mmCIF file of C-alpha atoms in Angstrom:
data_model
loop_
_atom_site.group_PDB
_atom_site.id
_atom_site.type_symbol
_atom_site.label_atom_id
_atom_site.label_comp_id
_atom_site.label_asym_id
_atom_site.label_seq_id
_atom_site.Cartn_x
_atom_site.Cartn_y
_atom_site.Cartn_z
ATOM 1 C CA MET A 23 102.903 162.286 121.904
ATOM 2 C CA LYS A 24 104.745 161.347 125.213
ATOM 3 C CA LEU A 25 105.659 164.666 127.252
ATOM 4 C CA VAL A 26 108.296 165.045 130.247
ATOM 5 C CA SER A 27 110.045 166.889 132.618
ATOM 6 C CA PHE A 28 113.648 165.989 132.928
ATOM 7 C CA ARG A 29 116.824 167.419 135.214
ATOM 8 C CA GLN A 30 119.325 168.605 132.360
ATOM 9 C CA ASN A 31 122.927 169.386 133.770
ATOM 10 C CA SER A 32 121.840 171.945 136.144
ATOM 11 C CA SER A 33 119.037 171.594 138.993
ATOM 12 C CA GLN A 34 116.933 173.812 136.202
ATOM 13 C CA THR A 35 113.716 171.704 135.575
ATOM 14 C CA HIS A 36 113.641 171.444 131.293
ATOM 15 C CA VAL A 37 110.275 170.349 129.185
ATOM 16 C CA GLY A 38 110.809 167.748 126.658
ATOM 17 C CA VAL A 39 109.129 164.887 124.037
ATOM 18 C CA VAL A 40 110.005 161.754 123.313
ATOM 19 C CA ARG A 41 111.387 161.107 119.855
ATOM 20 C CA GLU A 42 112.721 157.370 119.871
ATOM 21 C CA ARG A 43 115.664 157.305 122.773
ATOM 22 C CA GLU A 44 116.131 160.897 122.872
ATOM 23 C CA ILE A 45 114.069 163.564 124.312
ATOM 24 C CA ILE A 46 113.969 166.996 122.593
ATOM 25 C CA ASP A 47 114.653 169.797 125.170
ATOM 26 C CA LEU A 48 111.580 172.318 124.564
ATOM 27 C CA THR A 49 112.927 173.971 127.186
ATOM 28 C CA VAL A 50 115.969 175.389 124.871
ATOM 29 C CA TRP A 51 114.260 174.641 121.134
ATOM 30 C CA LEU A 52 111.007 176.798 121.625
ATOM 31 C CA PRO A 53 112.605 179.962 123.237
ATOM 32 C CA ILE A 54 114.892 179.915 119.826
ATOM 33 C CA LYS A 55 112.330 178.506 117.544
ATOM 34 C CA ARG A 56 109.366 180.657 118.696
ATOM 35 C CA SER A 57 110.411 183.111 120.962
ATOM 36 C CA LEU A 58 109.305 181.459 124.258
ATOM 37 C CA PRO A 59 109.716 182.840 127.442
ATOM 38 C CA THR A 60 111.102 180.844 130.626
ATOM 39 C CA PHE A 61 107.944 177.420 130.407
ATOM 40 C CA ASP A 62 107.037 174.807 132.724
ATOM 41 C CA MET A 63 104.727 171.473 131.914
ATOM 42 C CA VAL A 64 101.153 173.560 133.575
ATOM 43 C CA ASP A 65 102.603 176.729 131.121
ATOM 44 C CA LEU A 66 102.624 174.193 128.067
ATOM 45 C CA ILE A 67 99.280 172.655 128.153
ATOM 46 C CA GLY A 68 97.291 176.164 128.995
ATOM 47 C CA MET A 69 98.627 176.812 125.552
ATOM 48 C CA GLY A 70 96.593 174.273 124.395
ATOM 49 C CA ARG A 71 96.494 173.605 120.620
ATOM 50 C CA GLN A 72 98.832 176.153 120.033
ATOM 51 C CA GLY A 73 101.077 174.317 122.468
ATOM 52 C CA LEU A 74 100.679 171.118 120.955
ATOM 53 C CA ASP A 75 101.077 172.333 117.415
ATOM 54 C CA MET A 76 104.673 173.579 118.470
ATOM 55 C CA VAL A 77 105.668 170.623 120.288
ATOM 56 C CA ARG A 78 104.281 168.241 116.870
ATOM 57 C CA MET A 79 106.768 170.675 115.425
ATOM 58 C CA SER A 80 109.395 170.065 117.181
ATOM 59 C CA LEU A 81 108.982 166.608 116.573
ATOM 60 C CA SER A 82 109.959 167.092 112.441
ATOM 61 C CA ALA A 83 113.059 169.322 113.373
ATOM 62 C CA PRO A 84 116.072 167.739 111.851
ATOM 63 C CA ALA A 85 118.640 165.467 114.485
ATOM 64 C CA GLY A 86 121.941 167.499 113.314
ATOM 65 C CA GLU A 87 119.952 171.019 113.792
ATOM 66 C CA LEU A 88 118.219 169.732 117.116
ATOM 67 C CA ARG A 89 122.035 168.656 118.531
ATOM 68 C CA GLU A 90 123.755 171.825 117.437
ATOM 69 C CA ALA A 91 121.053 173.838 119.151
ATOM 70 C CA GLY A 92 122.184 171.663 122.470
ATOM 71 C CA ALA A 93 117.974 170.604 122.715
ATOM 72 C CA LEU A 94 118.797 166.910 121.858
ATOM 73 C CA VAL A 95 118.907 164.417 124.898
ATOM 74 C CA ALA A 96 119.544 160.879 126.015
ATOM 75 C CA MET A 97 116.396 158.963 127.695
ATOM 76 C CA GLN A 98 117.696 158.134 131.153
ATOM 77 C CA GLU A 99 115.796 156.986 133.339
ATOM 78 C CA ASP A 100 117.588 159.485 136.302
ATOM 79 C CA ARG A 101 116.893 162.191 133.944
ATOM 80 C CA LEU A 102 113.514 162.693 134.439
ATOM 81 C CA LEU A 103 111.030 163.997 137.262
ATOM 82 C CA ALA A 104 107.517 164.151 137.401
ATOM 83 C CA PRO A 105 105.704 165.332 134.584
ATOM 84 C CA ILE A 106 104.150 167.646 136.126
ATOM 85 C CA PRO A 107 107.029 168.093 139.480
ATOM 86 C CA ARG A 108 104.828 170.701 141.377
ATOM 87 C CA PRO A 109 101.134 170.416 140.488
ATOM 88 C CA ARG A 110 99.473 174.300 140.958
ATOM 89 C CA LYS A 111 96.290 172.433 143.431
ATOM 90 C CA ASN A 112 96.397 168.784 145.448
ATOM 91 C CA VAL A 113 95.925 165.723 143.198
ATOM 92 C CA PHE A 114 91.712 164.982 143.112
ATOM 93 C CA CYS A 115 91.284 161.251 143.740
ATOM 94 C CA LEU A 116 88.455 159.128 143.829
ATOM 95 C CA GLY A 117 88.518 156.235 146.503
ATOM 96 C CA ARG A 118 86.845 152.645 146.178
ATOM 97 C CA ASN A 119 86.178 152.846 141.948
ATOM 98 C CA TYR A 120 86.262 149.673 141.089
ATOM 99 C CA ALA A 121 83.957 147.346 142.760
ATOM 100 C CA GLU A 122 86.465 144.500 144.244
ATOM 101 C CA HIS A 123 88.656 146.725 145.525
ATOM 102 C CA GLY A 124 85.544 148.936 147.170
ATOM 103 C CA ALA A 125 84.266 145.314 148.635
ATOM 104 C CA GLU A 126 88.124 144.605 149.827
ATOM 105 C CA SER A 127 88.166 147.660 151.577
ATOM 106 C CA ARG A 128 84.891 147.164 153.180
ATOM 107 C CA ARG A 129 85.761 143.828 154.449
ATOM 108 C CA ALA A 130 89.780 145.204 155.873
ATOM 109 C CA TRP A 131 88.002 147.904 157.621
ATOM 110 C CA GLY A 132 85.314 145.658 159.144
ATOM 111 C CA GLU A 133 82.713 148.026 157.426
ATOM 112 C CA ALA A 134 78.838 145.904 155.553
ATOM 113 C CA ASP A 135 80.188 143.645 152.692
ATOM 114 C CA SER A 136 77.412 144.537 150.583
ATOM 115 C CA PRO A 137 76.105 147.896 150.702
ATOM 116 C CA PRO A 138 74.228 149.660 147.389
ATOM 117 C CA PRO A 139 75.818 151.495 145.258
ATOM 118 C CA PRO A 140 76.874 154.825 146.149
ATOM 119 C CA GLU A 141 74.920 157.578 144.299
ATOM 120 C CA HIS A 142 78.162 160.044 144.243
ATOM 121 C CA PRO A 143 81.804 159.272 144.496
ATOM 122 C CA ALA A 144 84.782 159.230 146.922
ATOM 123 C CA ILE A 145 86.772 162.365 146.713
ATOM 124 C CA PHE A 146 89.807 162.866 149.003
ATOM 125 C CA THR A 147 92.747 165.025 147.318
ATOM 126 C CA LYS A 148 97.000 164.593 147.910
ATOM 127 C CA ALA A 149 99.134 167.625 149.036
ATOM 128 C CA PRO A 150 101.563 168.683 145.726
ATOM 129 C CA THR A 151 104.014 167.789 148.010
ATOM 130 C CA SER A 152 103.166 164.062 147.777
ATOM 131 C CA ILE A 153 104.781 164.550 144.340
ATOM 132 C CA ILE A 154 107.994 162.326 143.150
ATOM 133 C CA GLY A 155 109.007 160.871 140.139
ATOM 134 C CA PRO A 156 109.292 158.070 138.131
ATOM 135 C CA TYR A 157 112.165 156.268 139.400
ATOM 136 C CA ASP A 158 112.644 157.857 142.557
ATOM 137 C CA ASP A 159 112.902 156.444 145.847
ATOM 138 C CA ILE A 160 109.608 156.280 148.364
ATOM 139 C CA PRO A 161 110.302 157.752 151.411
ATOM 140 C CA TYR A 162 110.249 155.358 154.258
ATOM 141 C CA ASP A 163 110.019 156.572 158.472
ATOM 142 C CA ALA A 164 109.053 153.888 160.894
ATOM 143 C CA ASN A 165 108.250 156.717 163.230
ATOM 144 C CA LEU A 166 105.428 157.530 161.280
ATOM 145 C CA THR A 167 104.076 154.681 159.769
ATOM 146 C CA GLU A 168 104.805 151.158 159.582
ATOM 147 C CA LYS A 169 101.637 150.175 157.173
ATOM 148 C CA LEU A 170 102.624 151.669 154.097
ATOM 149 C CA ASP A 171 100.341 150.166 150.868
ATOM 150 C CA TRP A 172 100.744 150.592 147.166
ATOM 151 C CA GLU A 173 97.435 151.795 144.450
ATOM 152 C CA CYS A 174 97.937 151.630 140.608
ATOM 153 C CA GLU A 175 96.212 154.315 138.655
ATOM 154 C CA LEU A 176 95.332 155.659 135.503
ATOM 155 C CA ALA A 177 95.899 159.571 135.893
ATOM 156 C CA VAL A 178 94.106 162.531 133.842
ATOM 157 C CA ILE A 179 95.266 165.622 133.088
ATOM 158 C CA ILE A 180 93.309 168.288 132.725
ATOM 159 C CA GLY A 181 93.714 170.377 129.749
ATOM 160 C CA ARG A 182 91.644 173.103 129.063
ATOM 161 C CA THR A 183 89.432 175.140 131.604
ATOM 162 C CA GLY A 184 85.706 174.195 132.274
ATOM 163 C CA LYS A 185 82.661 173.920 134.836
ATOM 164 C CA ASP A 186 79.928 172.031 134.886
ATOM 165 C CA ILE A 187 81.061 169.819 132.285
ATOM 166 C CA GLY A 188 78.994 167.478 130.186
ATOM 167 C CA ARG A 189 79.798 163.779 129.859
ATOM 168 C CA ASP A 190 79.763 164.120 126.458
ATOM 169 C CA GLU A 191 82.225 167.081 126.049
ATOM 170 C CA ALA A 192 84.264 165.408 128.977
ATOM 171 C CA LEU A 193 87.090 163.749 127.263
ATOM 172 C CA GLY A 194 88.135 167.324 125.133
ATOM 173 C CA TYR A 195 89.004 168.777 128.172
ATOM 174 C CA VAL A 196 91.786 165.924 129.055
ATOM 175 C CA PHE A 197 95.403 167.009 127.851
ATOM 176 C CA GLY A 198 96.846 163.706 128.670
ATOM 177 C CA TYR A 199 97.365 160.514 130.704
ATOM 178 C CA MET A 200 100.278 159.199 132.986
ATOM 179 C CA VAL A 201 100.841 156.446 135.394
ATOM 180 C CA LEU A 202 99.808 157.207 139.419
ATOM 181 C CA ASN A 203 101.100 155.471 142.175
ATOM 182 C CA ASP A 204 98.825 156.611 145.293
ATOM 183 C CA ILE A 205 100.734 155.820 148.200
ATOM 184 C CA SER A 206 98.982 155.331 151.362
ATOM 185 C CA ALA A 207 99.874 155.061 155.061
ATOM 186 C CA ARG A 208 97.093 152.862 155.847
ATOM 187 C CA ASP A 209 97.649 153.313 160.155
ATOM 188 C CA ILE A 210 97.574 156.990 159.063
ATOM 189 C CA GLN A 211 94.540 157.164 157.070
ATOM 190 C CA LYS A 212 92.369 155.199 159.274
ATOM 191 C CA ARG A 213 93.528 157.518 162.511
ATOM 192 C CA HIS A 214 91.628 160.670 161.137
ATOM 193 C CA GLY A 215 88.077 160.559 161.493
ATOM 194 C CA GLY A 216 88.011 158.916 158.409
ATOM 195 C CA GLN A 217 89.706 161.741 156.441
ATOM 196 C CA PHE A 218 92.153 160.263 154.300
ATOM 197 C CA PHE A 219 94.024 163.586 153.217
ATOM 198 C CA LYS A 220 97.049 162.967 156.038
ATOM 199 C CA GLY A 221 97.628 159.435 155.567
ATOM 200 C CA LYS A 222 97.557 160.562 151.686
ATOM 201 C CA SER A 223 99.707 163.103 151.757
ATOM 202 C CA LEU A 224 102.825 162.108 153.076
ATOM 203 C CA ASP A 225 105.364 163.453 151.174
ATOM 204 C CA GLY A 226 106.906 161.077 148.375
ATOM 205 C CA SER A 227 103.618 158.980 148.486
ATOM 206 C CA CYS A 228 102.710 160.155 145.046
ATOM 207 C CA PRO A 229 105.170 158.947 141.785
ATOM 208 C CA SER A 230 104.256 159.739 138.195
ATOM 209 C CA GLY A 231 104.975 159.401 134.866
ATOM 210 C CA PRO A 232 107.054 157.999 133.222
ATOM 211 C CA TRP A 233 105.969 160.605 130.970
ATOM 212 C CA ILE A 234 102.148 162.381 129.533
ATOM 213 C CA VAL A 235 101.306 160.863 127.018
ATOM 214 C CA THR A 236 98.932 163.265 124.462
ATOM 215 C CA ALA A 237 95.047 162.375 124.693
ATOM 216 C CA ASP A 238 95.379 162.610 120.809
ATOM 217 C CA GLU A 239 97.693 159.204 121.026
ATOM 218 C CA LEU A 240 94.722 157.197 123.472
ATOM 219 C CA SER A 241 91.512 158.179 122.752
ATOM 220 C CA ASP A 242 89.657 155.615 124.955
ATOM 221 C CA PRO A 243 90.799 155.448 128.565
ATOM 222 C CA GLY A 244 87.724 152.917 129.228
ATOM 223 C CA ASP A 245 89.326 149.776 128.554
ATOM 224 C CA LEU A 246 93.255 150.084 129.546
ATOM 225 C CA GLU A 247 95.035 147.259 131.534
ATOM 226 C CA LEU A 248 96.488 148.249 134.530
ATOM 227 C CA TRP A 249 98.997 145.923 137.207
ATOM 228 C CA SER A 250 101.289 146.515 140.274
ATOM 229 C CA ARG A 251 104.162 144.561 141.398
ATOM 230 C CA VAL A 252 106.726 144.358 143.934
ATOM 231 C CA ASN A 253 109.495 142.842 143.735
ATOM 232 C CA GLY A 254 108.145 141.345 140.631
ATOM 233 C CA VAL A 255 105.668 139.804 142.361
ATOM 234 C CA GLU A 256 102.203 140.457 140.466
ATOM 235 C CA LYS A 257 99.580 141.961 142.889
ATOM 236 C CA GLN A 258 97.020 143.797 141.016
ATOM 237 C CA HIS A 259 95.915 143.260 137.495
ATOM 238 C CA ASP A 260 92.439 144.380 136.341
ATOM 239 C CA ARG A 261 91.462 146.894 133.536
ATOM 240 C CA THR A 262 89.665 150.463 133.376
ATOM 241 C CA SER A 263 86.773 148.860 132.518
ATOM 242 C CA GLY A 264 86.415 148.080 135.990
ATOM 243 C CA MET A 265 85.763 151.404 137.038
ATOM 244 C CA LEU A 266 82.338 152.148 138.581
ATOM 245 C CA LEU A 267 83.127 155.845 137.606
ATOM 246 C CA ASP A 268 84.562 155.796 134.103
ATOM 247 C CA VAL A 269 86.755 158.687 132.972
ATOM 248 C CA PRO A 270 83.803 161.049 131.366
ATOM 249 C CA GLY A 271 81.513 160.871 134.404
ATOM 250 C CA ILE A 272 84.732 161.419 136.363
ATOM 251 C CA ILE A 273 85.359 164.689 135.172
ATOM 252 C CA GLN A 274 81.309 165.362 134.869
ATOM 253 C CA SER A 275 80.980 164.626 139.177
ATOM 254 C CA LEU A 276 84.011 166.784 139.561
ATOM 255 C CA SER A 277 83.790 170.037 137.847
ATOM 256 C CA GLU A 278 79.926 170.270 139.332
ATOM 257 C CA GLY A 279 79.987 173.476 140.933
ATOM 258 C CA MET A 280 84.291 173.374 140.549
ATOM 259 C CA THR A 281 86.726 174.438 137.918
ATOM 260 C CA PRO A 282 88.537 172.194 136.838
ATOM 261 C CA GLU A 283 91.710 173.896 135.324
ATOM 262 C CA PRO A 284 94.652 172.886 132.987
ATOM 263 C CA GLY A 285 97.208 170.792 134.664
ATOM 264 C CA ASP A 286 94.607 169.151 137.358
ATOM 265 C CA ILE A 287 95.554 165.611 138.061
ATOM 266 C CA ILE A 288 92.869 163.333 138.476
ATOM 267 C CA ALA A 289 93.706 159.618 139.414
ATOM 268 C CA THR A 290 90.696 157.795 138.725
ATOM 269 C CA GLY A 291 91.016 155.322 141.822
ATOM 270 C CA THR A 292 92.603 152.025 141.814
ATOM 271 C CA PRO A 293 91.402 147.915 141.356
ATOM 272 C CA ALA A 294 91.333 144.553 143.836
ATOM 273 C CA GLY A 295 94.735 143.894 145.649
ATOM 274 C CA VAL A 296 96.313 146.143 147.679
ATOM 275 C CA GLY A 297 97.978 145.404 150.806
ATOM 276 C CA PHE A 298 95.828 145.428 153.856
ATOM 277 C CA ALA A 299 93.280 144.172 152.444
ATOM 278 C CA ARG A 300 95.106 140.836 151.846
ATOM 279 C CA THR A 301 95.307 137.548 154.041
ATOM 280 C CA PRO A 302 97.353 138.279 155.304
ATOM 281 C CA PRO A 303 98.086 142.203 155.292
ATOM 282 C CA GLU A 304 100.626 142.964 153.226
ATOM 283 C CA PHE A 305 102.472 146.183 153.595
ATOM 284 C CA LEU A 306 105.795 147.775 152.234
ATOM 285 C CA HIS A 307 109.423 147.758 154.138
ATOM 286 C CA PRO A 308 112.762 149.514 153.080
ATOM 287 C CA GLY A 309 114.281 147.394 150.046
ATOM 288 C CA ASP A 310 111.153 146.833 148.590
ATOM 289 C CA VAL A 311 110.445 148.043 145.041
ATOM 290 C CA VAL A 312 106.911 148.605 143.582
ATOM 291 C CA GLU A 313 106.576 148.735 139.402
ATOM 292 C CA CYS A 314 102.903 150.842 138.414
ATOM 293 C CA GLU A 315 101.636 149.763 135.069
ATOM 294 C CA ILE A 316 99.428 150.769 132.166
ATOM 295 C CA GLU A 317 98.987 149.648 128.612
ATOM 296 C CA LYS A 318 99.977 152.478 125.779
ATOM 297 C CA ILE A 319 101.456 154.380 128.460
ATOM 298 C CA GLY A 320 104.288 153.103 130.458
ATOM 299 C CA LYS A 321 105.411 152.035 133.628
ATOM 300 C CA ILE A 322 106.903 153.677 136.819
ATOM 301 C CA LYS A 323 109.122 151.802 139.589
ATOM 302 C CA ASN A 324 109.940 152.540 142.749
ATOM 303 C CA LYS A 325 113.028 151.766 145.346
ATOM 304 C CA VAL A 326 110.993 151.916 148.842
ATOM 305 C CA THR A 327 113.964 153.892 151.047
ATOM 306 C CA SER A 328 114.346 154.005 155.119
ATOM 307 C CA GLU A 329 114.667 157.811 156.144
ATOM 308 C CA THR A 330 115.857 156.863 159.472
#
C-alpha cells in the first residue's frame, strides 16, 4: 500500500491511500465506517495492524460509495505533502553508510583516506522543521549558504515501539519506506565543530515522499536501486546493498538503550556522487531541479528557489 498525506480543499492535512490514479481519503472515510476521531499519519502508524487492516478494507470499497461520501480524490502532485508532514521527533540520519561515499567525503574534507571500518555508525539528526513535501521548493538563501548539496537516501519509518531490538526481529518494527533527500549546507555543516545538526536542519532541507510504501509491499529493503539527478543529469546511482550497515543493523544499533517509536524516521545514508566531493565541487543554485528516486518506492522532485 502507498499511504499519503495530502492537502484537500482547505488547508487541513488529510491522510489517504493510493488506488491507481486516485486517493481514498481516509480522513473522510474511516470516521464514517469506523467512527474514528481526527487522526494524522503518525496516529495511523501507531494503530499498528488494526490501522493497516482498516486501510486494506478501504481499498476494496466501491468507487461510487467513496465518491458519494466525498472520499475519493484525483491524484495530483500539487496535493501531496510529506507523508509525515511534521515528525514528532528529529529525523535520525546515518553518515557515511556507503563505503564509496565515505571515501569521497574523507578526500573532500582532507581526512585520512583509508581508516579502518567504523565499529559504530555515525548518527546525527535533522530538525522536524526541515521536512517538506515531495514536490515542494527547496529554499535557497545566499546569506546563509552557498554550498547546498543533495543526498538521495532510503528512509525507514518505524511502526512499533521497541528498545534493544535484536537484528533478527528488526524488520518487524518497520512500518514502511519512502524516498528522502538529505539536503546539506556544507559550509554550515563544516563550521560547527564537526556537529552536523545545524547544516543539516535548515528549513526545507528534507524533501520526502512521495508516499510511504508499507513494509508488506517491500519485504527486502537490502537491494534497491537508487538515483539522484540534477537538471536531468545523473549524480548518484547505487543499490542499498552497498550500505555498510543494513536496515536491520541500523535499527539494532539505534535502539540500543534508546526507544524508537511509531512514526520515527530513519535516513539510512547516501551513496557516492554528492556535490561537494566532486572535482570541481558542484552545488545547488536557484532554478536547479533535484530528483531522487528509489526502485519499488517512487520519485521526489524539488526545485531550488531563492528566498532573497
